[in-house]
Amino acid sequence: MADGVNLAPIVRAIDRMNGELSREINSVSRQVDGVGVELGQVRNDLRLTSDELRALKAQFEAYVEEAARVAAVQRSETKVGNLRAELDRQYGHYSVVRRTSVGTLQAFDVGVVSNDTVTTVSEELMLQTPRYWLAPALVALAAWSRDDADLAEKGVQEAFSRDKYKTSLFFTLVLRRQGRQESAVRWLRHYLSSLDPSALTREFAVVLEAASYQAFGGAGQQLMADVMATWCRELRSREDIVEAQVRNWVGEIGVQRLKVDASQYPTLARISPDWPKLERQIERASASDQVRAKYEAVRAVETQMPALLEDALDDLLDQLVTEYDEEELPLRREVVYHEAVIEEGGDLVRAEARADEISKALEETTDVVSLQTSAAIQPDHLGVSVQTQRIAIGVGVSDFRTAVERYCVSYRRDAIDRLSFVFGDAHSNYASTFGFPGLTVMSDEAEQSVIDQITSTWQTTFERYIESISFKDKWYLVPALIAFGVAFVCFFINPFAGLAALIGGGVLVYVLGEQKKRRCAEEVAKAEKTKEQAIETTIGLYRDANAELVDANLAYVELDGHEADLLALIDTWPTANAQEEVA
């Protein structure tokens, strides 16, 4: 057709455009594939980084806790040193008086020091310690040794005015040491009659020690038995007194509990918010066996009556004159607390509990029943022997037994019979990657039911994830609209160029769509393959937690069973009838 339109140039132009489009498509395809590879590498790097961050977080938290404990120990070590220095600065001269008192008594025994020397030293100490009861007592002893009745009387009165309790007991022991037993018993009666059985000083522990060794002869023993029987009847008729002893024993039992090694239950600690309750439950149950071992050792210690009563009296007298004065007790309590911090390795909660129990033995006053309980629980801090401790345990054996039963009932009442397992949105790398919504199950649910829930939740998670990454036909809409818009604009400029752009754009949209569809199919296939691994990981955590829970419950049951052993020890205590004998 001569007049026809020559379409060859347009066809060639379209061919060239198709060629260029093909090259561009191939280039874009290669770039997209490269991006896909890089995205996969980034995903792997993110998973690795997540694991490392989780491990780093755990290490950091452990480091912070350990650093806090180390710092607490260091502070307490420094504080103990400062407190001891302060004690020495304020009360170091009391120690001089105490050492001199012991030396004076020994000098009287062997007769190697003159009365003038004793008088001079005692009078100097009287000037240096104007408030301390022991200094005028030494002056009285020196005057008594040289038959100066007037000065001896003044020294006794001055010592008695400063501390009548210690002074009475001091002269009771000194007179007994010198063989004046009748006078010693008179001083003992005077001492006991001046006491308030509901507000005894710590020095009464020395009287208990003397009574346990029958240090005052028959008359003194009978006097002590009569007074103690009266006091115990009066005070044990008060429910608050008996209740206080039970609480003291409960505190003693609680302090003995062990600490659970959480590294034995890593999965439980990780996925169960109820683990701290179970951990505390196991720790509390461990106390019975620890208490049994402690007091079984007390019962097993062999003690013998001293070959000479004078030996026992010497020990009692040394204890009395070297005992801490009430003014020193506040600083001593601080020392006890910081020593407990050091002993507990910086655990401030356990240190405070231990210090509280120990400090009860450092109270200025207490009732006779509570003092007996303190002698049973903290004999070292009262300065009494194992013999006295055994008798004190026997006197309060009913309180001890009640405390054991109450303690065990308490932690059993708080015991949890099932735990929750929480699989959060970050319980595994898969959960973080694929948007796991979270799942909470209970430990007492049937295993298959839990596995079904885990599987179902993961199925839903992956369905949602696969839906989000699957290719959808609507993907064509936006590129097609863009291509149509470009072609429309070109059509107004040049109809043939618009037609070419429309055809080329359609081809490009189709090719890119096919590549997108292929990549989406690959991602879906990868997700389908990963799904089973994700499910197995969560099921593995569940089974590990269940296994650790079985171990933890077995440990609890074993520890809980030791209550019977402890009660058997209490029921067969060798001095269990001591209360009836004293009463």
XYZ file of C-alpha atoms in Angstrom:
583
model
C 0.000 0.000 0.000
C 1.638 3.164 -1.157
C -0.431 5.287 1.103
C -0.212 2.846 4.037
C 1.676 3.533 7.241
C 5.106 1.860 7.520
C 5.041 0.051 10.914
C 8.553 -1.438 10.584
C 10.243 1.353 12.545
C 7.690 0.960 15.316
C 8.175 -2.803 15.422
C 11.948 -2.366 15.519
C 11.591 0.195 18.272
C 9.385 -2.177 20.237
C 11.955 -4.967 19.711
C 14.710 -2.703 20.971
C 12.620 -1.715 23.960
C 11.836 -5.359 24.687
C 15.550 -6.169 24.519
C 16.405 -3.359 26.858
C 13.546 -4.309 29.141
C 14.758 -7.910 29.203
C 18.238 -6.789 30.154
C 16.873 -4.478 32.813
C 14.617 -7.235 34.104
C 17.548 -9.652 34.308
C 19.619 -7.018 36.084
C 16.811 -6.285 38.529
C 16.283 -10.001 39.052
C 19.929 -10.515 39.870
C 19.839 -7.580 42.280
C 16.678 -8.890 43.921
C 18.281 -12.315 44.314
C 21.300 -10.666 45.846
C 19.088 -8.763 48.262
C 17.335 -12.021 49.157
C 20.667 -13.653 49.988
C 21.680 -10.647 52.055
C 18.336 -10.667 53.875
C 18.823 -14.323 54.714
C 22.277 -13.566 56.071
C 20.893 -10.641 58.063
C 18.196 -12.913 59.506
C 20.831 -15.444 60.574
C 22.960 -12.669 62.029
C 19.947 -11.357 63.948
C 19.256 -14.793 65.410
C 22.882 -15.171 66.452
C 22.893 -11.676 67.900
C 19.676 -12.397 69.810
C 21.224 -15.512 71.366
C 24.372 -13.636 72.280
C 22.409 -10.735 73.762
C 20.283 -13.103 75.836
C 23.395 -14.866 77.153
C 25.091 -11.527 77.740
C 22.059 -10.275 79.667
C 22.096 -13.336 81.924
C 25.832 -12.941 82.503
C 25.425 -9.243 83.206
C 22.628 -9.818 85.719
C 24.706 -12.495 87.461
C 27.683 -10.135 87.464
C 25.638 -7.281 88.922
C 24.286 -9.536 91.686
C 27.732 -10.905 92.484
C 29.250 -7.409 92.427
C 26.572 -6.182 94.847
C 27.346 -9.041 97.232
C 31.093 -8.487 97.006
C 30.591 -4.786 97.655
C 28.379 -5.567 100.673
C 31.036 -7.910 102.080
C 33.752 -5.302 101.548
C 31.679 -2.609 103.249
C 30.980 -4.902 106.190
C 34.641 -5.885 106.513
C 35.546 -2.204 106.671
C 32.703 -1.496 109.088
C 33.669 -4.357 111.402
C 37.219 -3.026 111.584
C 35.971 0.475 112.384
C 33.489 -0.773 114.985
C 36.116 -2.837 116.748
C 38.407 0.157 116.795
C 35.566 2.239 118.257
C 34.905 -0.420 120.903
C 38.560 -0.404 121.836
C 38.599 3.411 122.004
C 35.476 3.718 124.146
C 35.687 0.577 126.262
C 39.252 -0.587 126.017
C 39.872 0.501 129.636
C 37.074 -1.849 130.696
C 39.177 -4.675 129.310
C 42.047 -3.522 131.533
C 39.802 -3.766 134.565
C 38.611 -7.213 133.499
C 42.139 -8.536 133.026
C 43.211 -7.018 136.342
C 40.263 -8.639 138.094
C 41.243 -12.055 136.839
C 44.844 -11.412 137.856
C 43.766 -10.253 141.307
C 41.720 -13.385 141.936
C 44.595 -15.571 140.827
C 46.966 -13.564 143.008
C 44.767 -14.195 146.037
C 44.844 -17.918 145.258
C 48.625 -18.268 145.109
C 49.593 -15.379 147.422
C 52.395 -13.995 145.215
C 51.244 -10.355 145.180
C 51.283 -8.079 148.175
C 48.143 -6.451 149.525
C 49.685 -3.024 148.935
C 50.150 -3.766 145.221
C 46.581 -4.989 144.874
C 45.315 -1.930 146.733
C 47.318 0.477 144.551
C 46.213 -1.126 141.277
C 42.554 -1.353 142.308
C 42.428 2.262 143.436
C 44.034 3.445 140.159
C 41.420 1.515 138.160
C 38.701 3.030 140.334
C 39.848 6.470 139.213
C 40.110 5.484 135.532
C 36.677 3.839 135.247
C 34.263 5.939 137.272
C 31.123 4.163 135.986
C 32.244 0.530 135.840
C 30.930 -1.711 138.651
C 33.968 -3.986 138.708
C 36.436 -1.285 139.795
C 34.938 -0.630 143.303
C 34.413 -4.383 143.673
C 38.179 -4.779 143.291
C 38.737 -2.058 145.889
C 36.469 -3.984 148.279
C 38.406 -7.202 147.634
C 41.710 -5.461 148.313
C 40.356 -3.961 151.555
C 38.913 -7.326 152.581
C 42.316 -8.972 152.028
C 43.914 -6.620 154.555
C 40.951 -6.699 156.987
C 39.884 -3.120 156.320
C 36.183 -3.635 157.043
C 35.146 -0.012 156.582
C 36.735 0.379 153.155
C 35.502 -3.063 152.103
C 31.957 -2.073 153.061
C 32.210 1.163 151.107
C 33.574 -0.669 148.061
C 30.743 -3.216 148.205
C 28.117 -0.504 148.520
C 29.590 1.469 145.616
C 29.777 -1.591 143.374
C 26.264 -2.590 144.391
C 24.912 0.856 143.531
C 26.443 0.655 140.055
C 25.274 -2.868 139.200
C 23.602 -4.837 141.983
C 23.067 -7.883 139.782
C 26.664 -8.404 138.780
C 27.996 -7.338 142.137
C 25.835 -9.854 143.995
C 26.834 -12.693 141.717
C 30.474 -11.598 141.766
C 30.693 -11.842 145.550
C 28.668 -15.056 145.485
C 31.326 -16.664 143.315
C 34.295 -15.081 145.084
C 33.070 -16.193 148.499
C 32.407 -19.681 147.223
C 35.893 -19.725 145.741
C 37.313 -18.818 149.107
C 35.381 -21.624 150.760
C 32.790 -19.415 152.452
C 29.805 -21.352 151.127
C 27.255 -20.139 153.639
C 28.057 -16.517 152.839
C 27.996 -17.305 149.125
C 24.455 -18.684 149.398
C 23.341 -15.569 151.281
C 24.683 -13.419 148.448
C 22.968 -15.706 145.948
C 19.634 -15.329 147.739
C 20.119 -11.581 147.838
C 20.891 -11.635 144.110
C 17.837 -13.705 143.173
C 15.442 -11.754 145.392
C 16.438 -8.503 143.688
C 15.646 -9.794 140.201
C 12.522 -9.324 138.133
C 11.977 -12.665 136.367
C 10.343 -10.862 133.447
C 13.311 -8.467 133.038
C 16.498 -10.379 133.748
C 19.887 -9.113 132.691
C 22.182 -11.195 130.542
C 24.318 -11.993 133.568
C 21.667 -14.408 134.760
C 23.013 -16.816 132.133
C 25.967 -17.244 134.463
C 23.583 -18.358 137.192
C 22.134 -20.956 134.859
C 25.628 -22.160 134.118
C 26.372 -22.446 137.830
C 23.139 -24.324 138.430
C 23.868 -26.800 135.644
C 27.102 -27.749 137.443
C 25.608 -27.594 140.972
C 28.259 -25.065 141.849
C 26.619 -23.704 145.006
C 26.267 -26.906 146.976
C 23.071 -28.447 148.261
C 21.646 -25.284 149.835
C 22.399 -23.198 146.764
C 20.977 -25.835 144.417
C 17.732 -26.008 146.408
C 17.464 -22.235 146.517
C 17.934 -22.012 142.740
C 15.414 -24.811 142.084
C 12.761 -23.178 144.270
C 13.192 -19.740 142.694
C 13.275 -21.082 139.127
C 10.190 -23.207 139.701
C 8.270 -20.202 140.985
C 9.382 -17.992 138.122
C 8.597 -20.560 135.434
C 5.130 -21.246 136.824
C 4.345 -17.548 136.910
C 5.648 -16.737 133.453
C 4.457 -19.828 131.603
C 0.934 -19.011 132.671
C 1.179 -16.043 130.291
C 0.329 -16.975 126.732
C 2.400 -14.120 125.307
C 5.544 -15.477 126.982
C 5.038 -19.003 125.644
C 4.120 -17.639 122.203
C 7.316 -15.585 122.137
C 9.392 -18.736 122.748
C 7.659 -20.564 119.922
C 8.349 -17.627 117.597
C 12.013 -17.616 118.636
C 12.283 -21.301 117.805
C 10.506 -20.747 114.477
C 13.067 -18.069 113.676
C 15.909 -20.402 114.619
C 14.523 -23.097 112.311
C 14.094 -20.674 109.410
C 17.656 -19.384 109.660
C 19.043 -22.893 109.130
C 17.491 -23.355 105.667
C 19.730 -24.063 102.708
C 19.928 -22.081 99.462
C 18.692 -23.770 96.278
C 21.163 -24.029 93.405
C 19.037 -22.471 90.644
C 21.458 -23.720 87.975
C 19.942 -27.177 88.481
C 16.593 -25.852 87.243
C 17.489 -23.440 84.389
C 14.388 -23.989 82.237
C 11.971 -23.676 85.158
C 13.629 -20.448 86.210
C 13.384 -19.214 82.619
C 9.791 -19.956 81.627
C 7.889 -20.230 84.918
C 7.003 -17.020 86.790
C 6.069 -19.271 89.730
C 9.615 -20.631 90.114
C 10.592 -18.209 92.948
C 7.709 -19.586 95.034
C 8.817 -23.182 94.459
C 12.432 -22.240 95.131
C 11.488 -20.690 98.486
C 9.325 -23.704 99.270
C 12.280 -26.080 98.782
C 14.572 -23.847 100.824
C 12.107 -23.702 103.714
C 11.654 -27.474 103.638
C 15.430 -27.958 103.880
C 15.518 -26.415 107.360
C 14.243 -29.457 109.284
C 17.196 -31.663 108.397
C 19.674 -28.855 109.069
C 18.160 -28.210 112.507
C 18.164 -31.943 113.252
C 21.863 -32.187 112.379
C 22.715 -29.124 114.487
C 20.959 -30.265 117.643
C 21.882 -33.895 117.213
C 25.498 -32.703 117.405
C 24.631 -30.798 120.599
C 23.145 -33.937 122.133
C 26.150 -36.029 121.075
C 28.756 -33.816 122.772
C 30.104 -35.518 125.836
C 30.448 -33.289 128.894
C 31.725 -34.222 132.277
C 31.411 -32.625 135.652
C 34.614 -30.752 136.486
C 37.014 -32.706 138.636
C 36.801 -29.883 141.168
C 33.923 -27.515 141.682
C 36.504 -24.786 142.022
C 37.400 -25.289 138.369
C 33.813 -24.658 137.347
C 33.626 -21.621 139.628
C 36.809 -20.211 138.155
C 35.303 -20.471 134.687
C 32.064 -18.856 135.858
C 33.865 -16.048 137.600
C 36.100 -15.418 134.606
C 32.985 -15.315 132.446
C 31.350 -12.809 134.757
C 34.256 -10.385 135.001
C 35.016 -10.575 131.285
C 31.371 -10.180 130.184
C 30.465 -7.211 127.991
C 28.890 -4.287 129.776
C 25.458 -3.002 128.724
C 27.013 0.205 127.388
C 28.896 -1.845 124.804
C 25.876 -3.728 123.458
C 24.787 -1.252 120.721
C 28.201 -1.435 119.067
C 28.324 -5.199 119.602
C 25.010 -5.545 117.752
C 26.414 -3.682 114.762
C 29.427 -5.982 114.762
C 27.103 -9.004 114.822
C 25.175 -7.722 111.790
C 28.230 -6.995 109.655
C 29.820 -10.300 110.617
C 26.602 -11.978 109.440
C 26.859 -10.123 106.098
C 30.388 -11.456 105.670
C 29.353 -14.971 106.688
C 26.396 -14.969 104.248
C 28.588 -13.783 101.373
C 26.847 -10.424 100.978
C 23.266 -11.752 100.997
C 21.696 -8.920 103.004
C 18.317 -10.595 103.507
C 19.774 -13.772 104.999
C 22.355 -11.751 106.936
C 19.657 -9.626 108.559
C 17.673 -12.720 109.529
C 20.771 -14.346 111.051
C 21.783 -11.151 112.867
C 18.269 -10.729 114.266
C 18.374 -14.200 115.753
C 21.837 -13.643 117.226
C 20.991 -10.183 118.556
C 18.145 -11.597 120.608
C 20.838 -13.081 122.830
C 22.320 -9.587 123.318
C 19.189 -7.921 124.700
C 19.734 -5.960 127.905
C 16.809 -7.605 129.678
C 14.597 -10.605 129.099
C 12.328 -12.892 131.039
C 13.695 -16.096 132.491
C 11.824 -18.268 129.989
C 13.169 -16.311 127.035
C 16.649 -16.420 128.498
C 16.443 -20.199 128.698
C 15.363 -20.238 125.044
C 18.310 -18.006 124.123
C 20.633 -20.351 125.999
C 19.200 -23.207 123.950
C 19.478 -21.414 120.586
C 22.517 -19.132 120.960
C 24.629 -20.482 123.819
C 27.857 -18.953 122.510
C 26.476 -15.441 122.663
C 25.319 -15.960 126.242
C 28.581 -17.587 127.215
C 27.030 -20.802 128.515
C 28.256 -24.347 128.031
C 26.776 -27.199 126.016
C 25.588 -28.722 129.288
C 23.519 -25.629 130.035
C 22.318 -25.540 126.442
C 21.086 -29.118 126.681
C 19.213 -28.385 129.898
C 17.719 -25.216 128.388
C 16.525 -27.185 125.352
C 14.937 -29.712 127.658
C 13.174 -26.984 129.643
C 11.643 -25.574 126.459
C 11.242 -28.820 124.540
C 7.483 -28.316 124.172
C 8.111 -24.878 122.624
C 10.664 -26.433 120.282
C 8.214 -29.097 119.164
C 5.384 -26.624 118.645
C 7.701 -24.409 116.604
C 8.698 -27.285 114.304
C 5.074 -28.182 113.665
C 4.103 -24.556 113.089
C 7.048 -23.942 110.762
C 6.291 -26.994 108.646
C 2.568 -26.250 108.520
C 3.394 -22.716 107.391
C 5.458 -23.633 104.346
C 3.125 -26.505 103.466
C 0.175 -24.137 103.570
C 1.996 -21.821 101.173
C 3.156 -24.683 98.945
C 2.120 -24.555 95.300
C 0.925 -27.739 93.642
C 1.175 -26.500 90.078
C 3.230 -24.000 88.113
C 2.467 -21.923 85.067
C 4.722 -22.243 82.029
C 4.781 -19.074 79.946
C 6.065 -19.300 76.382
C 6.338 -15.633 75.528
C 6.921 -13.903 72.227
C 10.685 -14.216 72.754
C 11.017 -17.652 74.389
C 13.050 -18.771 71.351
C 14.595 -17.253 68.251
C 11.764 -18.732 66.200
C 9.219 -16.993 68.410
C 10.936 -13.652 67.917
C 11.292 -14.161 64.146
C 7.830 -15.404 63.278
C 5.742 -13.382 65.736
C 4.693 -16.060 68.217
C 1.743 -14.532 70.142
C 2.509 -16.247 73.459
C 1.041 -19.219 75.277
C 0.519 -20.020 78.969
C -0.079 -23.581 80.163
C -0.190 -25.209 83.584
C 2.127 -27.934 84.779
C -0.743 -30.209 85.781
C -2.275 -30.258 82.310
C -1.993 -33.502 80.329
C 1.207 -33.544 78.314
C -0.543 -34.325 75.043
C -2.964 -31.463 75.645
C -0.090 -29.039 76.128
C 1.706 -30.347 73.053
C -1.490 -29.918 71.059
C -1.807 -26.333 72.303
C 1.790 -25.580 71.405
C 1.354 -27.139 67.974
C -1.916 -25.336 67.346
C -0.504 -21.972 68.405
C 2.510 -22.439 66.152
C 0.259 -23.571 63.285
C -1.773 -20.388 63.636
C 1.425 -18.341 63.920
C 2.865 -19.792 60.734
C -0.427 -19.549 58.889
C -0.517 -15.867 59.716
C 3.139 -15.459 58.792
C 2.799 -17.403 55.529
C -0.261 -15.380 54.675
C 1.757 -12.216 55.133
C 4.583 -13.356 52.824
C 2.523 -15.257 50.212
C 2.184 -13.814 46.709
C -1.155 -12.178 46.009
C -2.601 -11.202 42.636
C -3.263 -7.714 43.912
C 0.482 -7.221 43.740
C 0.012 -6.617 40.008
C -2.346 -3.746 40.614
C 0.075 -1.020 41.629
C 2.785 -1.771 39.003
C 0.077 -2.108 36.332
C -1.428 1.234 37.276
C 2.011 2.811 37.122
C 2.692 1.278 33.698
C -0.744 2.360 32.469
C -0.159 5.899 33.732
C 3.208 6.115 31.961
C 1.693 4.727 28.753
C -1.222 7.161 29.018
C 1.134 10.128 29.254
C 3.234 8.828 26.360
C 0.100 8.331 24.295
C -0.616 12.049 24.347
C 2.952 12.800 23.302
C 3.166 10.087 20.650
C 0.463 7.483 20.171
C 2.973 4.931 18.955
C 5.279 5.592 21.936
C 2.301 5.228 24.263
C 1.388 1.909 22.690
C 4.995 0.725 22.973
C 5.155 1.839 26.628
C 1.921 0.053 27.372
C 3.135 -3.195 25.809
C 6.597 -2.958 27.403
C 5.173 -2.051 30.791
C 2.828 -4.998 30.638
C 5.692 -7.331 29.853
C 7.805 -5.868 32.683
C 4.984 -6.117 35.204
C 4.390 -9.719 34.210
C 8.086 -10.701 34.432
C 8.608 -8.955 37.784
C 5.427 -10.504 39.092
C 6.612 -13.976 38.175
C 9.919 -13.359 39.958
C 8.084 -12.026 43.012
C 5.822 -15.068 42.955
C 8.836 -17.386 42.815
C 10.585 -15.664 45.733
C 7.393 -15.730 47.794
C 7.022 -19.431 47.060
C 10.586 -20.015 48.225
C 9.956 -18.058 51.489
C 6.754 -20.015 52.080
C 8.587 -23.304 51.548
C 11.317 -22.216 53.944
C 8.730 -21.223 56.562
C 6.953 -24.564 56.164
C 10.257 -26.335 56.721
C 11.095 -24.172 59.770
C 7.695 -24.666 61.377
C 8.478 -28.159 62.640
C 11.750 -26.957 64.174
C 9.956 -24.122 65.956
C 7.320 -26.494 67.323
C 9.941 -28.994 68.500
C 11.946 -26.234 70.217
C 8.952 -25.106 72.281
C 7.935 -28.681 73.062
C 11.518 -29.346 74.137
C 11.391 -26.409 76.560
C 8.108 -27.697 77.952
C 9.493 -31.196 78.489
C 12.701 -29.877 80.048
C 10.685 -27.724 82.447
C 8.462 -30.675 83.340
C 11.504 -32.877 84.020
C 13.073 -30.204 86.220
C 9.760 -29.785 88.036
C 9.710 -33.520 88.792
C 13.246 -33.257 90.211
C 12.322 -30.181 92.247
C 9.216 -31.854 93.670
C 11.208 -34.973 94.559
C 13.762 -32.801 96.350
C 10.963 -31.021 98.205
C 9.263 -34.266 99.256
C 12.562 -35.683 100.506
C 13.385 -32.552 102.505
C 9.841 -32.258 103.819
C 10.048 -35.819 105.147
C 12.809 -34.871 107.589
C 10.294 -33.268 109.952
C 9.638 -36.691 111.466
C 13.366 -37.155 112.181
C 13.551 -33.771 113.899
C 10.461 -34.467 116.017
C 11.903 -37.839 117.001
C 15.060 -36.081 118.190
C 13.009 -33.620 120.239
C 10.812 -36.329 121.745
C 13.861 -38.314 122.883
C 15.836 -35.343 124.182
C 17.855 -36.543 127.217
C 16.789 -33.611 129.381
C 13.189 -33.548 128.170
C 11.975 -33.867 131.773
C 14.071 -30.945 132.921
C 11.049 -28.656 132.898
C 9.190 -30.918 135.299
C 12.250 -31.228 137.524
C 12.744 -27.459 137.660
C 9.019 -26.889 138.199
